[in-house]
């Protein structure tokens, strides 16, 4: 039976949402910002819809009990101050109730500040000083050859590439240009510039895996990955950093002998050239300038970075939204480069298709060889499903580090190391509020990096970078100190400089499959060196914000007042260091997933040979970030593409 909230629970949920997104009467309220509450924007209905779509029955039942308890004490009939006390008390009953209340707060505020009506507006934005996105450009025709299957049809190819992101797109182009008949299968839809509407919540739902940020199975970390044609390269922030020398040494130690040689340089340089990576478009907007100033004030290194953005199409206004899909065509992700090359060379794209298994056959001598893939195509208009079978002697698995291991596990191939070494570059946010407008919605999301501590301890450390402004996500991690206090801080949105701390992790997580065959991701974040670097990155960011002149500073999710200039910074840092890491404390995010099906010489610790072909199955090759023996330590797009080009080169040499 499908779960539903009853009428009383719905009314209580509305009261909860209106507590977190409160109406706060003020005489001076020219935009109506202070008067608007969550239910005025139908946030309560959106929260209910999200919960019903994403929470399991057990979780929904527990939440219903919490709402029933709130109803018993008359939450919906109480004034704001009393409702805040009730919710605080409910959150203190058990760790689970605390997490539920915190999650409802984050979900309510994220939807409230991130939603956009049909005219591209949100009644809260004017009070934040945020002008909102610009109108969409004229429609752009789709130029990649896409197909849809026919019931009962068996497709054939020389090679099928599962995934169209930074790995799959590159592999497909290299194989197609070599004359191979290629089919690229993508689980997400084919959308291009005409479909990107700069709507944060819509982008999560349509361009990201599982509808946007979703929690690991242990709740420790929120994951975000591309789920559309072009994969992560369609929604990432264009930072184009080459694989560090220290990482290449680690890979050579794992058996990739060419990782330190000119061959890998060639792969990196070829990718850089095809993507047109350049520093000319690395505009330093106000948050980047604050990061540069903060680093300089403390003697830390900071440098501009290359971006895969065409100067001819670069638009500093629209570029700020490129993580929701780039409307300008300036971003040279795989959709505009390698996938287009593949299509021009005869490859066909099959979107909206989930591959369930890699099919194989066992020979008398015990060797296993692939015969292709099987899956299901879902019509994006009708929802009708069609079984898909593709026969091919070569399968390139490039479904991303969150899905590649699940596909291998469902197929019974890959060996014992499948999914056992997931790395995530754990990240969090540190925000500074300045006296002057920072206009974070102008300019590239990332165009510089503070890398003083990149290799702080034996090759492990952290980076600090700027971010794309995201009013929903970033206002959801503003400290919750009551409805009025939260609105006071969100009203400072235009004066914020937000920086992300990104840890090069030594510890690992896992990818397994559940009873339904779907991927299950766990990441305990229990490696002490990683946790040390996480905290050190936060502290370094706090100190840089202070050095850059921030008036107020806070860390994502803290439950106490932001630091205000003139107060004791060391005392604030001590408070921050006492916050637990993870649920109920400092939230942890990941947009970089790697190493879950690594290449290497040892079949006990790696899934594929150094060449990229599976140890235990002929004809199956790994060509995405899952194949990294250790994490890239920097934004992984370029490293992923170079590794995929290397795999494709090895594949072609083996089949010659």
XYZ file of C-alpha atoms in Angstrom:
656
model
C 0.000 0.000 0.000
C 1.299 3.469 -0.889
C 2.018 5.630 2.150
C 0.085 8.878 2.627
C 0.081 11.505 5.355
C -3.350 12.093 6.900
C -5.003 15.520 7.090
C -3.703 16.312 10.588
C -0.171 15.305 9.669
C -0.303 17.518 6.575
C -1.442 20.525 8.622
C 1.341 19.870 11.106
C 3.867 19.564 8.299
C 2.699 22.939 6.995
C 3.268 24.423 10.451
C 6.756 22.912 10.530
C 7.620 24.382 7.123
C 6.245 27.778 8.169
C 8.423 27.659 11.264
C 11.566 27.173 9.223
C 10.545 29.617 6.474
C 8.781 32.070 8.722
C 6.678 35.153 8.271
C 8.332 37.814 10.418
C 6.325 41.072 10.621
C 8.411 44.160 9.892
C 7.380 47.707 9.100
C 10.247 48.173 6.653
C 9.649 45.364 4.137
C 9.509 46.889 0.645
C 9.859 43.556 -1.195
C 7.676 41.465 1.102
C 10.663 39.268 1.947
C 9.972 39.200 5.675
C 6.236 38.569 5.298
C 6.523 35.522 3.015
C 6.272 32.149 4.723
C 6.879 28.698 3.297
C 3.272 27.749 2.623
C 2.758 31.001 0.674
C 5.151 29.461 -1.862
C 3.588 25.976 -1.563
C 6.811 24.714 -0.027
C 4.795 22.465 2.287
C 3.299 20.644 -0.690
C 6.705 20.351 -2.344
C 8.277 18.996 0.852
C 5.505 16.403 1.183
C 5.922 15.375 -2.445
C 9.691 15.024 -2.019
C 9.361 12.970 1.151
C 6.822 10.599 -0.384
C 9.025 10.131 -3.442
C 12.339 9.611 -1.657
C 11.825 8.247 1.848
C 11.291 4.513 2.374
C 8.102 3.352 4.105
C 9.930 2.925 7.406
C 11.251 6.473 7.288
C 7.845 7.878 6.381
C 6.224 6.000 9.252
C 8.779 7.405 11.685
C 8.242 10.926 10.353
C 4.470 10.492 10.674
C 4.952 9.600 14.356
C 7.021 12.759 14.841
C 4.297 14.855 13.209
C 1.659 13.163 15.384
C 3.651 14.072 18.495
C 3.932 17.675 17.292
C 0.185 17.723 16.671
C -0.552 16.464 20.182
C 1.165 19.508 21.681
C -0.711 21.797 19.288
C 2.219 22.910 17.142
C 0.104 24.394 14.375
C -1.807 26.677 16.765
C 1.251 28.132 18.487
C 3.084 31.394 17.726
C 6.480 31.255 15.996
C 8.584 31.383 19.166
C 6.690 28.520 20.783
C 6.838 26.411 17.624
C 10.601 26.854 17.553
C 10.858 25.592 21.133
C 8.598 22.613 20.391
C 10.660 21.592 17.367
C 13.885 21.982 19.324
C 12.489 19.732 22.072
C 11.266 17.154 19.565
C 14.676 17.138 17.940
C 16.279 16.386 21.265
C 14.311 13.222 22.025
C 16.526 10.821 20.080
C 19.333 11.108 17.527
C 16.823 9.995 14.876
C 14.311 12.697 15.784
C 17.098 15.275 15.789
C 18.140 14.236 12.299
C 14.511 14.305 11.129
C 13.947 17.854 12.396
C 17.265 19.053 10.924
C 16.434 17.399 7.596
C 13.000 19.033 7.486
C 14.646 22.391 8.128
C 17.197 21.880 5.365
C 14.610 20.582 2.894
C 12.157 23.406 3.616
C 14.727 26.161 3.238
C 16.327 24.600 0.177
C 13.027 24.413 -1.671
C 11.864 27.846 -0.500
C 14.956 29.706 -1.669
C 15.641 27.548 -4.716
C 12.228 27.370 -6.359
C 11.379 29.429 -9.412
C 7.981 30.168 -10.963
C 7.122 30.032 -14.666
C 8.327 33.605 -15.080
C 11.691 32.758 -13.558
C 11.126 34.557 -10.261
C 10.932 33.793 -6.542
C 9.270 36.243 -4.107
C 12.164 35.846 -1.653
C 14.944 36.780 -4.058
C 14.435 40.546 -4.152
C 14.870 40.722 -0.387
C 18.164 38.835 -0.769
C 19.429 41.272 -3.386
C 19.486 38.460 -5.915
C 18.334 39.503 -9.408
C 17.511 35.961 -10.535
C 18.571 34.231 -13.740
C 18.439 35.848 -17.146
C 16.048 34.699 -19.847
C 16.846 31.673 -21.947
C 18.590 32.052 -25.328
C 16.959 30.944 -28.578
C 16.429 27.223 -29.087
C 19.468 25.286 -30.222
C 19.041 22.181 -32.390
C 20.349 18.870 -31.125
C 23.196 17.634 -33.288
C 24.093 14.249 -31.786
C 22.466 11.283 -33.508
C 20.098 9.696 -30.970
C 18.048 6.536 -31.403
C 15.191 4.779 -29.623
C 14.812 0.984 -29.549
C 12.000 -1.018 -31.082
C 10.386 -3.818 -29.098
C 12.028 -7.138 -29.923
C 14.953 -5.514 -31.720
C 18.526 -6.576 -31.024
C 21.035 -3.839 -31.709
C 24.580 -4.656 -32.750
C 27.827 -2.758 -32.496
C 31.572 -3.223 -32.426
C 31.548 -1.554 -29.032
C 28.883 -0.377 -26.610
C 29.840 2.413 -24.218
C 27.757 2.544 -21.039
C 27.722 6.176 -19.943
C 28.250 9.433 -21.820
C 30.143 11.517 -19.279
C 33.772 12.509 -18.998
C 34.873 8.895 -19.426
C 32.313 7.439 -21.804
C 32.232 10.434 -24.125
C 35.986 10.343 -24.642
C 36.101 6.563 -25.139
C 33.241 6.699 -27.635
C 34.968 9.366 -29.716
C 38.285 7.547 -29.826
C 36.652 4.267 -30.860
C 34.334 5.828 -33.426
C 37.137 7.845 -35.013
C 39.056 4.578 -35.376
C 36.225 3.215 -37.503
C 34.402 1.190 -34.849
C 30.614 0.929 -34.899
C 29.724 2.439 -31.519
C 26.540 2.777 -29.473
C 26.652 5.060 -26.438
C 24.048 4.225 -23.804
C 23.045 6.869 -21.268
C 20.658 6.505 -18.331
C 19.649 10.164 -18.432
C 17.949 12.280 -21.069
C 19.490 14.166 -23.958
C 19.151 17.867 -23.129
C 21.065 20.762 -24.615
C 21.287 24.546 -24.331
C 17.620 25.014 -25.230
C 16.568 22.821 -22.297
C 18.710 24.421 -19.576
C 16.519 26.883 -17.677
C 18.815 27.996 -14.828
C 16.334 26.628 -12.314
C 18.223 25.031 -9.438
C 15.535 22.578 -8.338
C 14.561 21.653 -11.903
C 18.221 21.043 -12.720
C 18.573 18.643 -9.795
C 15.521 16.715 -10.948
C 16.446 16.485 -14.621
C 20.233 16.613 -14.875
C 21.476 14.811 -11.768
C 21.590 11.205 -10.656
C 18.648 10.370 -8.365
C 17.258 13.879 -8.568
C 20.122 15.832 -7.032
C 21.920 15.608 -3.708
C 21.085 12.301 -2.049
C 22.493 10.688 1.096
C 24.841 7.746 1.317
C 23.228 4.705 2.917
C 24.883 5.519 6.248
C 23.756 9.140 6.033
C 27.298 10.471 6.413
C 27.611 12.279 3.096
C 25.390 13.875 0.459
C 26.232 12.811 -3.092
C 25.761 14.703 -6.347
C 26.567 13.271 -9.788
C 25.541 13.989 -13.355
C 22.582 12.052 -14.701
C 22.193 13.365 -18.241
C 23.944 13.197 -21.602
C 27.455 14.459 -20.970
C 27.298 13.292 -17.363
C 29.250 15.344 -14.877
C 30.802 17.451 -17.629
C 27.340 18.910 -18.338
C 26.770 20.071 -14.755
C 30.259 20.583 -13.321
C 31.941 23.941 -12.789
C 34.586 23.725 -15.538
C 37.688 23.663 -13.333
C 40.313 22.020 -15.541
C 43.263 20.782 -13.518
C 45.772 18.213 -14.733
C 46.614 15.133 -12.691
C 49.197 16.052 -10.025
C 52.611 14.417 -10.228
C 52.223 12.817 -6.815
C 49.015 11.067 -7.938
C 50.680 9.817 -11.096
C 53.420 8.293 -8.919
C 50.755 6.475 -6.902
C 49.259 5.110 -10.106
C 52.632 3.945 -11.360
C 53.055 2.105 -8.074
C 49.736 0.358 -8.689
C 50.986 -1.013 -12.019
C 50.153 1.757 -14.495
C 53.772 2.030 -15.624
C 53.104 4.770 -18.176
C 51.415 7.091 -15.664
C 54.642 9.025 -15.104
C 55.774 9.028 -18.714
C 55.204 11.058 -21.861
C 52.328 8.766 -22.893
C 50.111 10.067 -20.089
C 51.254 13.611 -20.792
C 49.985 13.093 -24.324
C 46.560 12.031 -23.047
C 46.337 15.038 -20.726
C 47.463 17.465 -23.409
C 45.099 16.011 -26.011
C 42.144 16.427 -23.661
C 43.203 19.968 -22.762
C 43.417 20.862 -26.431
C 40.084 19.295 -27.437
C 38.264 21.022 -24.596
C 39.956 24.330 -25.377
C 41.030 24.795 -21.764
C 42.287 28.309 -21.142
C 42.868 30.899 -18.425
C 41.507 33.827 -20.439
C 37.948 33.233 -19.156
C 39.001 32.721 -15.517
C 37.319 35.955 -14.464
C 37.965 36.678 -10.796
C 34.589 37.701 -9.394
C 34.244 39.151 -5.899
C 34.214 35.826 -3.982
C 37.333 34.773 -5.880
C 38.997 38.078 -5.115
C 38.218 37.584 -1.431
C 39.728 34.089 -1.584
C 42.856 35.451 -3.260
C 43.128 38.255 -0.701
C 42.557 35.895 2.211
C 45.219 33.517 0.952
C 47.691 36.356 0.398
C 47.008 37.735 3.846
C 48.098 34.438 5.386
C 50.913 33.698 2.940
C 49.067 30.823 1.248
C 49.383 29.988 -2.442
C 46.489 30.850 -4.736
C 46.336 30.600 -8.490
C 43.940 31.101 -11.327
C 42.916 27.925 -13.160
C 42.119 26.912 -16.710
C 38.498 26.390 -17.680
C 37.024 24.346 -20.544
C 35.084 27.413 -21.659
C 35.295 28.994 -25.098
C 36.256 32.707 -24.947
C 34.169 33.313 -28.074
C 30.959 32.282 -26.302
C 31.841 33.251 -22.745
C 29.122 35.218 -20.985
C 29.999 36.121 -17.377
C 26.311 36.382 -16.449
C 25.115 33.063 -17.809
C 28.362 31.276 -16.998
C 27.499 31.585 -13.307
C 24.653 29.121 -13.904
C 26.593 26.538 -15.899
C 26.240 23.937 -13.163
C 22.565 23.815 -14.128
C 23.503 23.270 -17.758
C 25.266 25.930 -19.808
C 22.867 27.947 -21.970
C 25.606 29.663 -23.964
C 27.375 26.676 -25.471
C 30.629 28.069 -24.080
C 31.278 25.109 -21.788
C 33.169 22.483 -23.749
C 31.941 19.378 -21.956
C 31.709 16.007 -23.655
C 28.331 16.806 -25.159
C 29.816 19.594 -27.284
C 33.181 17.939 -27.911
C 33.833 14.219 -27.688
C 30.234 13.032 -28.005
C 29.789 15.296 -30.997
C 33.010 13.874 -32.465
C 31.692 10.361 -31.871
C 28.363 11.161 -33.517
C 30.096 12.807 -36.475
C 32.113 9.601 -36.879
C 28.965 7.464 -36.948
C 28.318 6.614 -33.287
C 24.722 6.461 -32.107
C 23.402 7.692 -28.756
C 20.742 5.715 -26.867
C 19.556 7.929 -23.970
C 17.001 7.164 -21.228
C 18.304 3.616 -20.979
C 19.379 1.823 -17.813
C 21.752 -1.049 -18.441
C 21.007 -3.863 -16.004
C 23.746 -6.330 -16.913
C 26.786 -6.971 -19.031
C 26.125 -10.289 -20.736
C 28.916 -12.857 -20.851
C 29.729 -16.378 -21.994
C 32.160 -18.833 -20.390
C 34.472 -20.888 -22.594
C 35.499 -24.465 -21.890
C 38.885 -23.282 -20.642
C 37.198 -21.119 -17.994
C 37.745 -17.769 -19.642
C 34.837 -15.366 -19.620
C 34.032 -13.035 -22.506
C 31.396 -10.375 -22.920
C 28.632 -10.650 -25.507
C 27.067 -7.218 -24.937
C 24.576 -5.614 -22.569
C 20.913 -5.782 -21.606
C 18.727 -3.105 -20.097
C 15.521 -1.104 -20.333
C 14.678 2.034 -22.297
C 12.091 4.394 -20.766
C 10.224 6.710 -23.116
C 10.666 10.213 -21.623
C 7.229 11.304 -22.827
C 5.021 8.320 -21.980
C 7.043 6.388 -19.442
C 6.581 3.222 -21.506
C 9.451 0.780 -21.141
C 11.135 -1.285 -23.843
C 13.690 -4.057 -23.201
C 17.060 -3.345 -24.798
C 19.659 -5.851 -25.943
C 22.893 -4.826 -27.624
C 25.266 -7.462 -28.946
C 28.891 -6.329 -28.992
C 32.287 -7.955 -28.491
C 33.457 -4.910 -26.505
C 31.738 -3.211 -23.574
C 33.230 -0.027 -22.180
C 31.831 0.604 -18.706
C 31.739 4.338 -17.974
C 28.650 4.690 -15.801
C 30.445 6.720 -13.140
C 31.934 5.674 -9.835
C 28.527 5.408 -8.170
C 27.009 3.150 -10.842
C 29.862 1.317 -12.591
C 30.448 -1.055 -9.627
C 26.720 -1.762 -9.355
C 26.593 -2.780 -13.019
C 29.586 -5.071 -12.558
C 28.095 -6.608 -9.414
C 24.733 -7.234 -11.090
C 26.643 -8.916 -13.902
C 28.745 -11.073 -11.588
C 32.029 -9.815 -13.011
C 34.988 -7.729 -11.884
C 36.293 -9.762 -8.979
C 36.517 -9.099 -5.236
C 37.674 -5.491 -5.466
C 34.501 -4.189 -7.145
C 33.120 -1.267 -5.166
C 35.566 -1.656 -2.281
C 37.607 1.546 -2.610
C 35.188 4.411 -3.302
C 36.730 7.831 -2.753
C 34.708 11.029 -2.645
C 36.782 14.172 -1.995
C 34.621 15.036 1.074
C 33.677 18.706 1.046
C 31.849 21.365 3.034
C 31.139 25.080 2.887
C 32.516 28.087 4.788
C 30.760 31.423 4.242
C 31.767 35.007 4.858
C 29.467 38.030 4.823
C 31.093 41.283 3.727
C 30.109 44.938 3.974
C 30.288 45.291 0.203
C 28.166 43.349 -2.336
C 29.881 40.194 -3.568
C 27.388 39.417 -6.364
C 28.199 35.669 -6.336
C 25.897 35.131 -9.319
C 28.362 36.862 -11.679
C 31.284 35.108 -13.352
C 32.534 31.520 -13.487
C 31.745 29.238 -10.575
C 35.377 28.238 -10.121
C 38.312 30.121 -11.544
C 40.955 29.807 -8.845
C 42.231 27.511 -6.117
C 44.034 27.851 -2.791
C 46.342 24.829 -2.898
C 48.825 25.549 -0.102
C 47.842 22.347 1.703
C 47.112 20.068 -1.258
C 49.827 17.595 -0.204
C 50.063 18.465 3.469
C 50.649 14.935 4.775
C 52.349 12.314 2.594
C 50.434 13.404 -0.506
C 47.096 13.957 1.239
C 45.576 17.301 2.125
C 42.891 19.742 1.040
C 42.036 22.500 -1.428
C 39.837 25.561 -0.999
C 37.901 26.785 -4.023
C 35.032 29.112 -4.786
C 31.657 27.801 -5.916
C 28.686 28.393 -8.149
C 26.084 30.354 -6.244
C 23.075 28.162 -5.411
C 20.426 30.054 -3.412
C 18.492 26.938 -2.441
C 21.363 24.695 -1.395
C 23.488 27.367 0.261
C 20.647 28.986 2.196
C 19.677 25.543 3.462
C 22.980 25.343 5.368
C 22.737 28.842 6.868
C 22.819 28.449 10.676
C 19.319 27.819 12.039
C 18.860 30.067 15.080
C 15.166 30.740 14.656
C 12.957 31.962 11.829
C 13.836 35.639 12.160
C 17.561 35.013 12.565
C 17.619 32.706 9.540
C 15.927 35.322 7.383
C 18.357 37.933 8.672
C 21.267 35.858 7.398
C 19.637 34.878 4.095
C 18.921 38.551 3.446
C 22.723 38.979 3.275
C 22.977 36.572 0.338
C 24.341 39.170 -2.084
C 27.169 39.999 0.308
C 28.285 36.394 0.749
C 31.504 34.770 -0.406
C 31.152 30.991 -0.181
C 34.160 28.683 -0.381
C 34.298 24.929 -0.525
C 36.832 22.838 1.377
C 37.757 19.730 -0.624
C 39.697 16.873 0.998
C 41.925 14.478 -0.929
C 40.805 11.365 0.927
C 42.941 8.419 1.968
C 40.001 6.543 3.467
C 37.433 4.717 1.379
C 33.780 3.825 1.141
C 31.924 1.077 -0.689
C 29.445 0.513 -3.481
C 27.278 -2.583 -3.136
C 23.853 -3.509 -4.468
C 20.613 -3.927 -2.586
C 17.966 -6.637 -3.036
C 16.542 -4.636 -5.961
C 19.926 -4.517 -7.687
C 20.288 -0.780 -7.192
C 23.561 0.754 -6.044
C 24.052 1.266 -2.312
C 26.766 3.743 -1.329
C 28.401 3.864 2.089
C 31.145 6.174 3.283
C 31.944 6.144 7.012
C 34.432 9.032 6.767
C 36.388 7.470 9.604
C 39.951 7.916 8.380
C 41.603 10.109 11.004
C 43.919 11.845 8.528
C 40.961 12.768 6.323
C 38.989 14.085 9.294
C 42.035 16.091 10.373
C 42.295 17.672 6.922
C 38.542 18.328 6.856
C 38.802 20.329 10.066
C 42.047 22.018 9.010
C 40.438 23.073 5.738
C 37.539 24.630 7.612
C 39.871 26.481 9.957
C 42.061 27.712 7.089
C 38.931 29.003 5.341
C 37.736 30.786 8.471
C 41.109 32.466 8.852
C 41.148 33.475 5.172
C 37.636 34.933 5.427
C 38.773 37.004 8.406
C 41.954 38.086 6.592
C 39.888 39.114 3.550
C 37.727 41.404 5.687
C 34.575 39.375 6.321
C 32.161 40.990 8.768
C 30.570 37.680 9.760
C 31.693 34.063 9.240
C 29.886 30.766 9.622
C 30.359 27.126 8.721
C 27.633 25.135 6.977
C 25.069 23.820 9.423
C 26.485 25.305 12.637
C 23.900 25.764 15.403
C 25.330 28.881 17.054
C 25.790 32.522 16.124
C 28.193 33.380 13.308
C 31.455 35.002 14.271
C 31.201 38.795 14.070
C 34.232 41.030 13.541
C 35.602 42.179 16.846
C 34.838 38.875 18.566
C 37.432 36.294 19.582
C 38.266 34.335 16.406
C 40.119 31.604 18.285
C 37.125 31.003 20.540
C 34.911 30.713 17.453
C 37.319 28.229 15.854
C 37.271 26.193 19.054
C 33.476 26.084 18.880
C 33.592 25.025 15.229
C 36.087 22.266 15.949
C 33.706 20.850 18.541
C 30.928 20.355 15.963
C 30.559 16.683 14.973
C 31.223 15.836 11.351
C 28.228 14.556 9.411
C 24.478 14.354 10.123
C 23.399 16.799 12.797
C 26.759 18.563 12.608
C 28.862 19.924 9.769
C 27.310 18.537 6.562
C 29.601 16.687 4.170
C 29.090 16.773 0.404
C 30.674 15.030 -2.562
C 30.572 15.964 -6.218
C 33.717 13.953 -7.042
C 33.368 10.168 -6.998
C 36.340 7.979 -7.934
C 38.261 4.707 -7.513
C 35.365 2.239 -7.093
C 36.555 -0.094 -9.908
C 40.284 0.669 -10.008
C 42.900 -0.346 -12.532
C 45.946 -2.158 -11.192
C 48.240 -5.144 -11.411
C 46.793 -7.084 -8.460
C 43.375 -8.736 -9.071
C 42.808 -8.833 -5.309
C 42.851 -5.039 -5.009
C 41.911 -3.903 -8.510
C 39.071 -4.633 -10.917
C 40.835 -4.117 -14.219
C 44.332 -4.690 -15.513
C 46.605 -1.672 -15.942
C 45.422 -1.598 -19.565
C 41.809 -1.030 -18.476
C 40.380 -4.455 -19.375
C 38.811 -6.458 -16.541
C 41.014 -9.069 -14.921
C 38.283 -11.694 -15.152
C 36.284 -10.846 -18.293
C 37.587 -10.333 -21.796
C 36.172 -7.455 -23.773
C 34.974 -5.413 -20.771
C 36.947 -2.219 -20.177
C 36.784 0.516 -17.525
C 36.933 4.086 -18.811
C 35.691 6.462 -16.147
C 36.711 7.890 -12.760
C 35.981 4.544 -11.096
C 39.170 3.258 -12.742
C 41.473 5.621 -10.871
C 43.793 3.628 -8.568
C 43.770 6.557 -6.121
C 41.775 9.778 -6.157
C 42.876 12.662 -8.343
C 43.293 15.128 -5.486
C 41.962 17.880 -7.769
C 38.729 18.380 -9.694
C 38.688 15.085 -11.607
C 37.304 15.938 -15.074
C 40.632 16.194 -16.896
C 42.097 13.179 -15.103
C 39.002 11.113 -15.914
C 39.147 12.064 -19.580
C 42.854 11.333 -19.859
C 42.395 7.936 -18.210
C 39.489 7.154 -20.568
C 41.564 8.156 -23.596
C 44.318 5.880 -22.311
C 41.870 2.956 -21.963
C 40.501 3.539 -25.467
C 44.026 3.658 -26.883
C 44.899 0.380 -25.168
C 41.655 -1.192 -26.354
C 42.321 -0.257 -29.968
C 45.876 -1.565 -29.734
C 44.635 -4.871 -28.297
C 42.068 -5.264 -31.097
C 44.428 -4.282 -33.888
